[in-house]
């Protein structure tokens, strides 16, 4: 997710729905999904996983078909679904901390899933992408397909999303969006674009969608270790249990041209930075 200064910045929530984490806490310690609340125990569990819990809140996110997904929002832009919180607490996988620029998670898309069927949802309801979003999605997919990597996105538009690998749809909110990380070798399926994003134009909407797809295939924020680099304030997002592994061939300083920076401006062109390309070519 991205967050920017008042005059030129806005939220682009990046939901982290990861599935491999470290903790000794067991599943039975987690609250039932229908009775979520922020307790001292929950805050301690997230702190152990590496999150900043100063602004944690229990919340629900809308899903297609009129459903809801229960979980916790942290650091203003990280959504952890309750079912994934359970997996985080049960995992015994170790993680690496910050060592450089351009970062990935422990979770990536496996080679057997490199062909990704992605759909832009166009239902005649509040979840349907508007015209600006539809164009921006095409541009974002073009960003990935023109790279020299194994991933190939097959884009369609419509309402039959159930069998698709990735679904891009609209939700209520200001400029921005949300997504998650790969699970089981598959990309994260649900990419949500906030309804207010279109008001910033096609290029910025392209930027948001490209950014969120980046999370869905395993990229973290390039300045996750110090959000103030792009946001003007904020600190380390933490390992978060999903890993923050430096991608070889990318610099160790801040890459201010990266599409994966935590915050962005209303003047974005929607294109990858050079080291974004390097990172994706290395990973895929």
mmCIF file of C-alpha atoms in Angstrom:
data_model
loop_
_atom_site.group_PDB
_atom_site.id
_atom_site.type_symbol
_atom_site.label_atom_id
_atom_site.label_comp_id
_atom_site.label_asym_id
_atom_site.label_seq_id
_atom_site.Cartn_x
_atom_site.Cartn_y
_atom_site.Cartn_z
ATOM 1 C CA UNK A 1 0.000 0.000 0.000
ATOM 2 C CA UNK A 2 1.053 3.556 -0.506
ATOM 3 C CA UNK A 3 0.468 6.597 1.658
ATOM 4 C CA UNK A 4 1.407 10.127 0.677
ATOM 5 C CA UNK A 5 1.641 13.649 2.039
ATOM 6 C CA UNK A 6 -1.555 15.678 2.283
ATOM 7 C CA UNK A 7 -1.211 17.736 -0.912
ATOM 8 C CA UNK A 8 -0.078 14.984 -3.245
ATOM 9 C CA UNK A 9 -0.449 11.750 -1.299
ATOM 10 C CA UNK A 10 -3.187 9.242 -0.732
ATOM 11 C CA UNK A 11 -3.596 5.708 0.557
ATOM 12 C CA UNK A 12 -3.141 2.616 -1.569
ATOM 13 C CA UNK A 13 -3.701 -0.099 0.976
ATOM 14 C CA UNK A 14 -1.591 -3.174 0.505
ATOM 15 C CA UNK A 15 -3.210 -6.135 2.190
ATOM 16 C CA UNK A 16 -0.666 -8.672 3.363
ATOM 17 C CA UNK A 17 -2.420 -12.019 3.354
ATOM 18 C CA UNK A 18 0.615 -14.202 3.876
ATOM 19 C CA UNK A 19 0.734 -17.846 4.784
ATOM 20 C CA UNK A 20 4.238 -18.624 6.062
ATOM 21 C CA UNK A 21 5.338 -17.184 9.392
ATOM 22 C CA UNK A 22 7.085 -17.863 12.705
ATOM 23 C CA UNK A 23 5.564 -18.127 16.171
ATOM 24 C CA UNK A 24 5.205 -20.578 19.013
ATOM 25 C CA UNK A 25 1.575 -19.541 19.569
ATOM 26 C CA UNK A 26 -0.941 -22.192 18.564
ATOM 27 C CA UNK A 27 -4.205 -21.921 16.650
ATOM 28 C CA UNK A 28 -6.418 -22.475 19.655
ATOM 29 C CA UNK A 29 -5.177 -19.169 21.069
ATOM 30 C CA UNK A 30 -6.697 -17.216 18.154
ATOM 31 C CA UNK A 31 -10.147 -15.710 18.502
ATOM 32 C CA UNK A 32 -13.113 -17.111 16.546
ATOM 33 C CA UNK A 33 -13.525 -15.311 13.209
ATOM 34 C CA UNK A 34 -16.947 -13.930 14.134
ATOM 35 C CA UNK A 35 -15.705 -12.486 17.450
ATOM 36 C CA UNK A 36 -12.640 -10.495 16.479
ATOM 37 C CA UNK A 37 -11.370 -7.848 18.850
ATOM 38 C CA UNK A 38 -8.026 -6.301 19.622
ATOM 39 C CA UNK A 39 -6.831 -7.762 22.903
ATOM 40 C CA UNK A 40 -3.463 -7.541 24.608
ATOM 41 C CA UNK A 41 -2.828 -11.138 23.540
ATOM 42 C CA UNK A 42 -3.548 -10.360 19.887
ATOM 43 C CA UNK A 43 -1.269 -7.312 20.036
ATOM 44 C CA UNK A 44 1.477 -9.439 21.595
ATOM 45 C CA UNK A 45 1.097 -12.052 18.869
ATOM 46 C CA UNK A 46 1.394 -9.475 16.092
ATOM 47 C CA UNK A 47 4.346 -7.840 17.854
ATOM 48 C CA UNK A 48 6.063 -11.233 17.953
ATOM 49 C CA UNK A 49 5.476 -11.542 14.203
ATOM 50 C CA UNK A 50 7.220 -8.207 13.680
ATOM 51 C CA UNK A 51 4.357 -5.744 13.203
ATOM 52 C CA UNK A 52 3.868 -2.252 14.586
ATOM 53 C CA UNK A 53 0.587 -2.536 16.523
ATOM 54 C CA UNK A 54 0.150 1.105 17.512
ATOM 55 C CA UNK A 55 -2.824 1.518 15.146
ATOM 56 C CA UNK A 56 -4.153 -2.045 14.952
ATOM 57 C CA UNK A 57 -7.893 -2.509 14.531
ATOM 58 C CA UNK A 58 -10.252 -5.435 13.931
ATOM 59 C CA UNK A 59 -12.090 -4.949 10.660
ATOM 60 C CA UNK A 60 -13.858 -6.621 7.750
ATOM 61 C CA UNK A 61 -13.043 -6.339 4.048
ATOM 62 C CA UNK A 62 -15.681 -6.799 1.308
ATOM 63 C CA UNK A 63 -15.404 -9.721 -1.099
ATOM 64 C CA UNK A 64 -17.148 -10.357 -4.400
ATOM 65 C CA UNK A 65 -20.580 -11.871 -4.069
ATOM 66 C CA UNK A 66 -21.489 -9.653 -1.128
ATOM 67 C CA UNK A 67 -19.373 -11.453 1.435
ATOM 68 C CA UNK A 68 -16.862 -10.165 3.965
ATOM 69 C CA UNK A 69 -13.403 -11.214 5.121
ATOM 70 C CA UNK A 70 -12.589 -10.700 8.789
ATOM 71 C CA UNK A 71 -9.145 -9.730 9.973
ATOM 72 C CA UNK A 72 -6.885 -7.011 11.315
ATOM 73 C CA UNK A 73 -5.582 -3.793 9.763
ATOM 74 C CA UNK A 74 -2.130 -2.676 10.884
ATOM 75 C CA UNK A 75 0.250 0.163 10.035
ATOM 76 C CA UNK A 76 -2.477 1.876 8.058
ATOM 77 C CA UNK A 77 -2.184 -0.389 5.034
ATOM 78 C CA UNK A 78 -1.617 -4.022 5.989
ATOM 79 C CA UNK A 79 -4.658 -6.314 6.114
ATOM 80 C CA UNK A 80 -4.169 -9.755 7.692
ATOM 81 C CA UNK A 81 -7.132 -12.055 7.189
ATOM 82 C CA UNK A 82 -8.011 -14.062 10.292
ATOM 83 C CA UNK A 83 -7.491 -17.418 8.560
ATOM 84 C CA UNK A 84 -4.000 -16.329 7.504
ATOM 85 C CA UNK A 85 -3.259 -15.032 11.008
ATOM 86 C CA UNK A 86 -3.788 -18.597 12.209
ATOM 87 C CA UNK A 87 -1.308 -19.916 9.636
ATOM 88 C CA UNK A 88 1.196 -17.215 10.563
ATOM 89 C CA UNK A 89 1.121 -18.246 14.192
ATOM 90 C CA UNK A 90 1.488 -21.953 13.402
ATOM 91 C CA UNK A 91 4.351 -21.689 10.898
ATOM 92 C CA UNK A 92 7.882 -22.675 11.870
ATOM 93 C CA UNK A 93 9.611 -21.067 8.872
ATOM 94 C CA UNK A 94 12.483 -18.724 9.678
ATOM 95 C CA UNK A 95 12.881 -15.331 8.055
ATOM 96 C CA UNK A 96 15.540 -12.921 6.941
ATOM 97 C CA UNK A 97 15.607 -9.287 7.980
ATOM 98 C CA UNK A 98 16.399 -6.118 6.017
ATOM 99 C CA UNK A 99 19.740 -6.138 4.229
ATOM 100 C CA UNK A 100 19.229 -4.049 1.108
ATOM 101 C CA UNK A 101 16.881 -2.654 -1.524
ATOM 102 C CA UNK A 102 14.155 -4.412 -3.591
ATOM 103 C CA UNK A 103 12.605 -7.077 -1.425
ATOM 104 C CA UNK A 104 10.537 -10.197 -1.881
ATOM 105 C CA UNK A 105 8.605 -12.415 0.492
ATOM 106 C CA UNK A 106 9.262 -16.054 1.305
ATOM 107 C CA UNK A 107 6.219 -16.779 -0.852
ATOM 108 C CA UNK A 108 6.567 -16.742 -4.635
ATOM 109 C CA UNK A 109 4.593 -18.091 -7.594
ATOM 110 C CA UNK A 110 5.755 -21.585 -8.564
ATOM 111 C CA UNK A 111 6.801 -22.326 -12.152
ATOM 112 C CA UNK A 112 3.747 -24.533 -12.674
ATOM 113 C CA UNK A 113 1.562 -21.444 -12.148
ATOM 114 C CA UNK A 114 3.491 -18.953 -14.296
ATOM 115 C CA UNK A 115 0.541 -18.554 -16.666
ATOM 116 C CA UNK A 116 -1.866 -16.367 -14.717
ATOM 117 C CA UNK A 117 -5.474 -15.930 -15.819
ATOM 118 C CA UNK A 118 -6.463 -12.483 -14.584
ATOM 119 C CA UNK A 119 -9.912 -10.939 -14.903
ATOM 120 C CA UNK A 120 -11.106 -7.389 -14.518
ATOM 121 C CA UNK A 121 -14.510 -7.673 -12.880
ATOM 122 C CA UNK A 122 -17.142 -5.639 -14.752
ATOM 123 C CA UNK A 123 -20.345 -6.574 -12.943
ATOM 124 C CA UNK A 124 -23.096 -3.974 -12.944
ATOM 125 C CA UNK A 125 -22.654 -3.175 -9.265
ATOM 126 C CA UNK A 126 -20.298 -1.324 -6.938
ATOM 127 C CA UNK A 127 -17.566 -3.923 -7.500
ATOM 128 C CA UNK A 128 -17.370 -3.450 -11.272
ATOM 129 C CA UNK A 129 -14.293 -1.647 -12.595
ATOM 130 C CA UNK A 130 -15.042 1.720 -14.183
ATOM 131 C CA UNK A 131 -13.635 2.645 -17.608
ATOM 132 C CA UNK A 132 -10.497 4.258 -16.182
ATOM 133 C CA UNK A 133 -9.751 1.175 -14.095
ATOM 134 C CA UNK A 134 -10.316 -1.154 -17.037
ATOM 135 C CA UNK A 135 -7.853 0.768 -19.186
ATOM 136 C CA UNK A 136 -5.361 1.008 -16.329
ATOM 137 C CA UNK A 137 -5.586 -2.750 -15.746
ATOM 138 C CA UNK A 138 -4.749 -3.402 -19.394
ATOM 139 C CA UNK A 139 -1.743 -1.089 -19.104
ATOM 140 C CA UNK A 140 -0.644 -2.784 -15.871
ATOM 141 C CA UNK A 141 -0.850 -6.246 -17.442
ATOM 142 C CA UNK A 142 1.136 -4.906 -20.400
ATOM 143 C CA UNK A 143 3.807 -3.772 -17.922
ATOM 144 C CA UNK A 144 4.326 -7.376 -16.830
ATOM 145 C CA UNK A 145 3.888 -9.123 -20.165
ATOM 146 C CA UNK A 146 6.523 -7.012 -21.903
ATOM 147 C CA UNK A 147 9.180 -8.101 -19.387
ATOM 148 C CA UNK A 148 11.649 -10.911 -20.045
ATOM 149 C CA UNK A 149 10.213 -13.164 -17.334
ATOM 150 C CA UNK A 150 8.337 -16.459 -17.134
ATOM 151 C CA UNK A 151 5.124 -14.939 -15.813
ATOM 152 C CA UNK A 152 2.457 -14.463 -18.474
ATOM 153 C CA UNK A 153 -0.861 -12.758 -17.724
ATOM 154 C CA UNK A 154 -3.939 -13.616 -19.793
ATOM 155 C CA UNK A 155 -6.383 -10.748 -19.262
ATOM 156 C CA UNK A 156 -10.131 -10.902 -19.756
ATOM 157 C CA UNK A 157 -13.031 -8.769 -18.541
ATOM 158 C CA UNK A 158 -16.367 -9.996 -17.275
ATOM 159 C CA UNK A 159 -18.118 -11.520 -14.285
ATOM 160 C CA UNK A 160 -17.107 -15.209 -14.361
ATOM 161 C CA UNK A 161 -14.222 -14.837 -11.939
ATOM 162 C CA UNK A 162 -14.443 -18.049 -9.914
ATOM 163 C CA UNK A 163 -11.906 -20.051 -11.950
ATOM 164 C CA UNK A 164 -9.468 -17.179 -12.462
ATOM 165 C CA UNK A 165 -6.072 -16.985 -10.778
ATOM 166 C CA UNK A 166 -6.377 -13.266 -10.054
ATOM 167 C CA UNK A 167 -9.427 -11.002 -9.831
ATOM 168 C CA UNK A 168 -9.226 -7.202 -9.979
ATOM 169 C CA UNK A 169 -12.327 -5.424 -8.705
ATOM 170 C CA UNK A 170 -13.510 -2.173 -7.161
ATOM 171 C CA UNK A 171 -14.274 -1.470 -3.507
ATOM 172 C CA UNK A 172 -15.387 1.667 -1.695
ATOM 173 C CA UNK A 173 -12.644 4.021 -0.545
ATOM 174 C CA UNK A 174 -10.276 6.821 -1.444
ATOM 175 C CA UNK A 175 -7.387 6.461 -3.852
ATOM 176 C CA UNK A 176 -5.495 3.195 -3.491
ATOM 177 C CA UNK A 177 -6.001 -0.541 -3.348
ATOM 178 C CA UNK A 178 -5.065 -3.750 -1.584
ATOM 179 C CA UNK A 179 -3.728 -7.202 -2.325
ATOM 180 C CA UNK A 180 -1.904 -10.070 -0.645
ATOM 181 C CA UNK A 181 1.054 -12.405 -1.113
ATOM 182 C CA UNK A 182 1.305 -15.748 -2.962
ATOM 183 C CA UNK A 183 0.148 -18.881 -1.188
ATOM 184 C CA UNK A 184 0.823 -22.503 -2.079
ATOM 185 C CA UNK A 185 2.729 -21.475 -5.188
ATOM 186 C CA UNK A 186 -0.215 -19.505 -6.584
ATOM 187 C CA UNK A 187 -0.505 -15.711 -6.856
ATOM 188 C CA UNK A 188 -2.783 -13.934 -4.409
ATOM 189 C CA UNK A 189 -6.216 -13.897 -6.042
ATOM 190 C CA UNK A 190 -8.009 -10.775 -4.835
ATOM 191 C CA UNK A 191 -6.783 -7.351 -6.004
ATOM 192 C CA UNK A 192 -9.028 -4.552 -4.724
ATOM 193 C CA UNK A 193 -8.941 -1.058 -6.219
ATOM 194 C CA UNK A 194 -10.542 1.729 -4.208
ATOM 195 C CA UNK A 195 -13.314 3.615 -5.963
ATOM 196 C CA UNK A 196 -11.614 6.994 -5.514
ATOM 197 C CA UNK A 197 -8.497 5.953 -7.440
ATOM 198 C CA UNK A 198 -9.916 6.814 -10.854
ATOM 199 C CA UNK A 199 -10.182 10.489 -9.930
ATOM 200 C CA UNK A 200 -6.365 10.668 -10.096
ATOM 201 C CA UNK A 201 -6.319 9.578 -13.744
ATOM 202 C CA UNK A 202 -5.339 6.502 -15.721
ATOM 203 C CA UNK A 203 -1.581 6.649 -15.089
ATOM 204 C CA UNK A 204 -1.933 6.756 -11.310
ATOM 205 C CA UNK A 205 -4.569 3.996 -11.444
ATOM 206 C CA UNK A 206 -2.152 1.956 -13.565
ATOM 207 C CA UNK A 207 0.503 2.563 -10.906
ATOM 208 C CA UNK A 208 -1.768 1.318 -8.116
ATOM 209 C CA UNK A 209 -2.794 -1.830 -10.013
ATOM 210 C CA UNK A 210 0.782 -2.633 -11.089
ATOM 211 C CA UNK A 211 1.891 -2.139 -7.478
ATOM 212 C CA UNK A 212 -0.799 -4.431 -6.072
ATOM 213 C CA UNK A 213 -0.112 -7.142 -8.645
ATOM 214 C CA UNK A 214 3.514 -6.864 -7.534
ATOM 215 C CA UNK A 215 2.463 -7.848 -4.021
ATOM 216 C CA UNK A 216 0.334 -10.673 -5.431
ATOM 217 C CA UNK A 217 3.431 -12.236 -7.019
ATOM 218 C CA UNK A 218 5.591 -11.734 -3.925
ATOM 219 C CA UNK A 219 7.146 -8.246 -3.918
ATOM 220 C CA UNK A 220 7.316 -6.176 -0.744
ATOM 221 C CA UNK A 221 7.625 -2.403 -0.459
ATOM 222 C CA UNK A 222 11.120 -1.356 -1.464
ATOM 223 C CA UNK A 223 11.278 0.964 1.548
ATOM 224 C CA UNK A 224 9.480 -1.339 3.993
ATOM 225 C CA UNK A 225 12.398 -0.879 6.402
ATOM 226 C CA UNK A 226 11.768 2.893 6.628
ATOM 227 C CA UNK A 227 8.461 4.182 5.282
ATOM 228 C CA UNK A 228 9.544 7.771 5.868
ATOM 229 C CA UNK A 229 11.711 7.485 2.738
ATOM 230 C CA UNK A 230 8.672 7.780 0.476
ATOM 231 C CA UNK A 231 5.940 8.759 2.931
ATOM 232 C CA UNK A 232 7.694 11.495 4.910
ATOM 233 C CA UNK A 233 6.851 9.702 8.152
ATOM 234 C CA UNK A 234 6.567 6.187 9.524
ATOM 235 C CA UNK A 235 9.139 3.548 10.357
ATOM 236 C CA UNK A 236 9.960 -0.094 9.756
ATOM 237 C CA UNK A 237 7.027 -2.267 8.633
ATOM 238 C CA UNK A 238 8.849 -5.248 10.107
ATOM 239 C CA UNK A 239 9.387 -8.723 8.750
ATOM 240 C CA UNK A 240 5.718 -9.382 9.389
ATOM 241 C CA UNK A 241 6.365 -13.105 9.248
ATOM 242 C CA UNK A 242 6.349 -13.088 5.448
ATOM 243 C CA UNK A 243 10.052 -12.423 4.964
ATOM 244 C CA UNK A 244 11.886 -9.412 3.577
ATOM 245 C CA UNK A 245 14.580 -10.929 1.396
ATOM 246 C CA UNK A 246 16.919 -8.741 -0.631
ATOM 247 C CA UNK A 247 16.835 -9.417 -4.377
ATOM 248 C CA UNK A 248 20.381 -9.695 -5.817
ATOM 249 C CA UNK A 249 21.278 -7.129 -8.436
ATOM 250 C CA UNK A 250 19.287 -4.309 -6.839
ATOM 251 C CA UNK A 251 20.859 -1.421 -4.898
ATOM 252 C CA UNK A 252 21.224 -1.145 -1.147
ATOM 253 C CA UNK A 253 19.950 2.433 -0.920
ATOM 254 C CA UNK A 254 16.470 3.832 -1.482
ATOM 255 C CA UNK A 255 15.213 3.421 -5.040
ATOM 256 C CA UNK A 256 13.002 6.450 -5.510
ATOM 257 C CA UNK A 257 11.925 5.253 -8.988
ATOM 258 C CA UNK A 258 10.450 1.985 -7.746
ATOM 259 C CA UNK A 259 6.787 1.287 -8.325
ATOM 260 C CA UNK A 260 6.880 -0.689 -5.061
ATOM 261 C CA UNK A 261 7.634 2.256 -2.766
ATOM 262 C CA UNK A 262 5.232 2.461 0.159
ATOM 263 C CA UNK A 263 3.996 5.920 -0.914
ATOM 264 C CA UNK A 264 3.403 7.587 -4.252
ATOM 265 C CA UNK A 265 2.331 10.918 -5.688
ATOM 266 C CA UNK A 266 -0.519 12.036 -7.910
ATOM 267 C CA UNK A 267 2.023 12.512 -10.717
ATOM 268 C CA UNK A 268 3.031 8.850 -11.132
ATOM 269 C CA UNK A 269 3.447 7.528 -14.693
ATOM 270 C CA UNK A 270 2.517 3.948 -13.811
ATOM 271 C CA UNK A 271 5.728 2.380 -15.133
ATOM 272 C CA UNK A 272 8.309 0.117 -13.497
ATOM 273 C CA UNK A 273 11.597 1.522 -12.293
ATOM 274 C CA UNK A 274 14.723 -0.125 -13.719
ATOM 275 C CA UNK A 275 15.392 -2.108 -10.550
ATOM 276 C CA UNK A 276 11.787 -3.300 -10.361
ATOM 277 C CA UNK A 277 12.476 -4.944 -13.712
ATOM 278 C CA UNK A 278 15.772 -6.356 -12.428
ATOM 279 C CA UNK A 279 14.020 -7.847 -9.390
ATOM 280 C CA UNK A 280 11.240 -9.473 -11.417
ATOM 281 C CA UNK A 281 13.666 -10.851 -13.988
ATOM 282 C CA UNK A 282 15.738 -12.380 -11.180
ATOM 283 C CA UNK A 283 12.730 -13.923 -9.431
ATOM 284 C CA UNK A 284 10.875 -15.162 -12.500
#
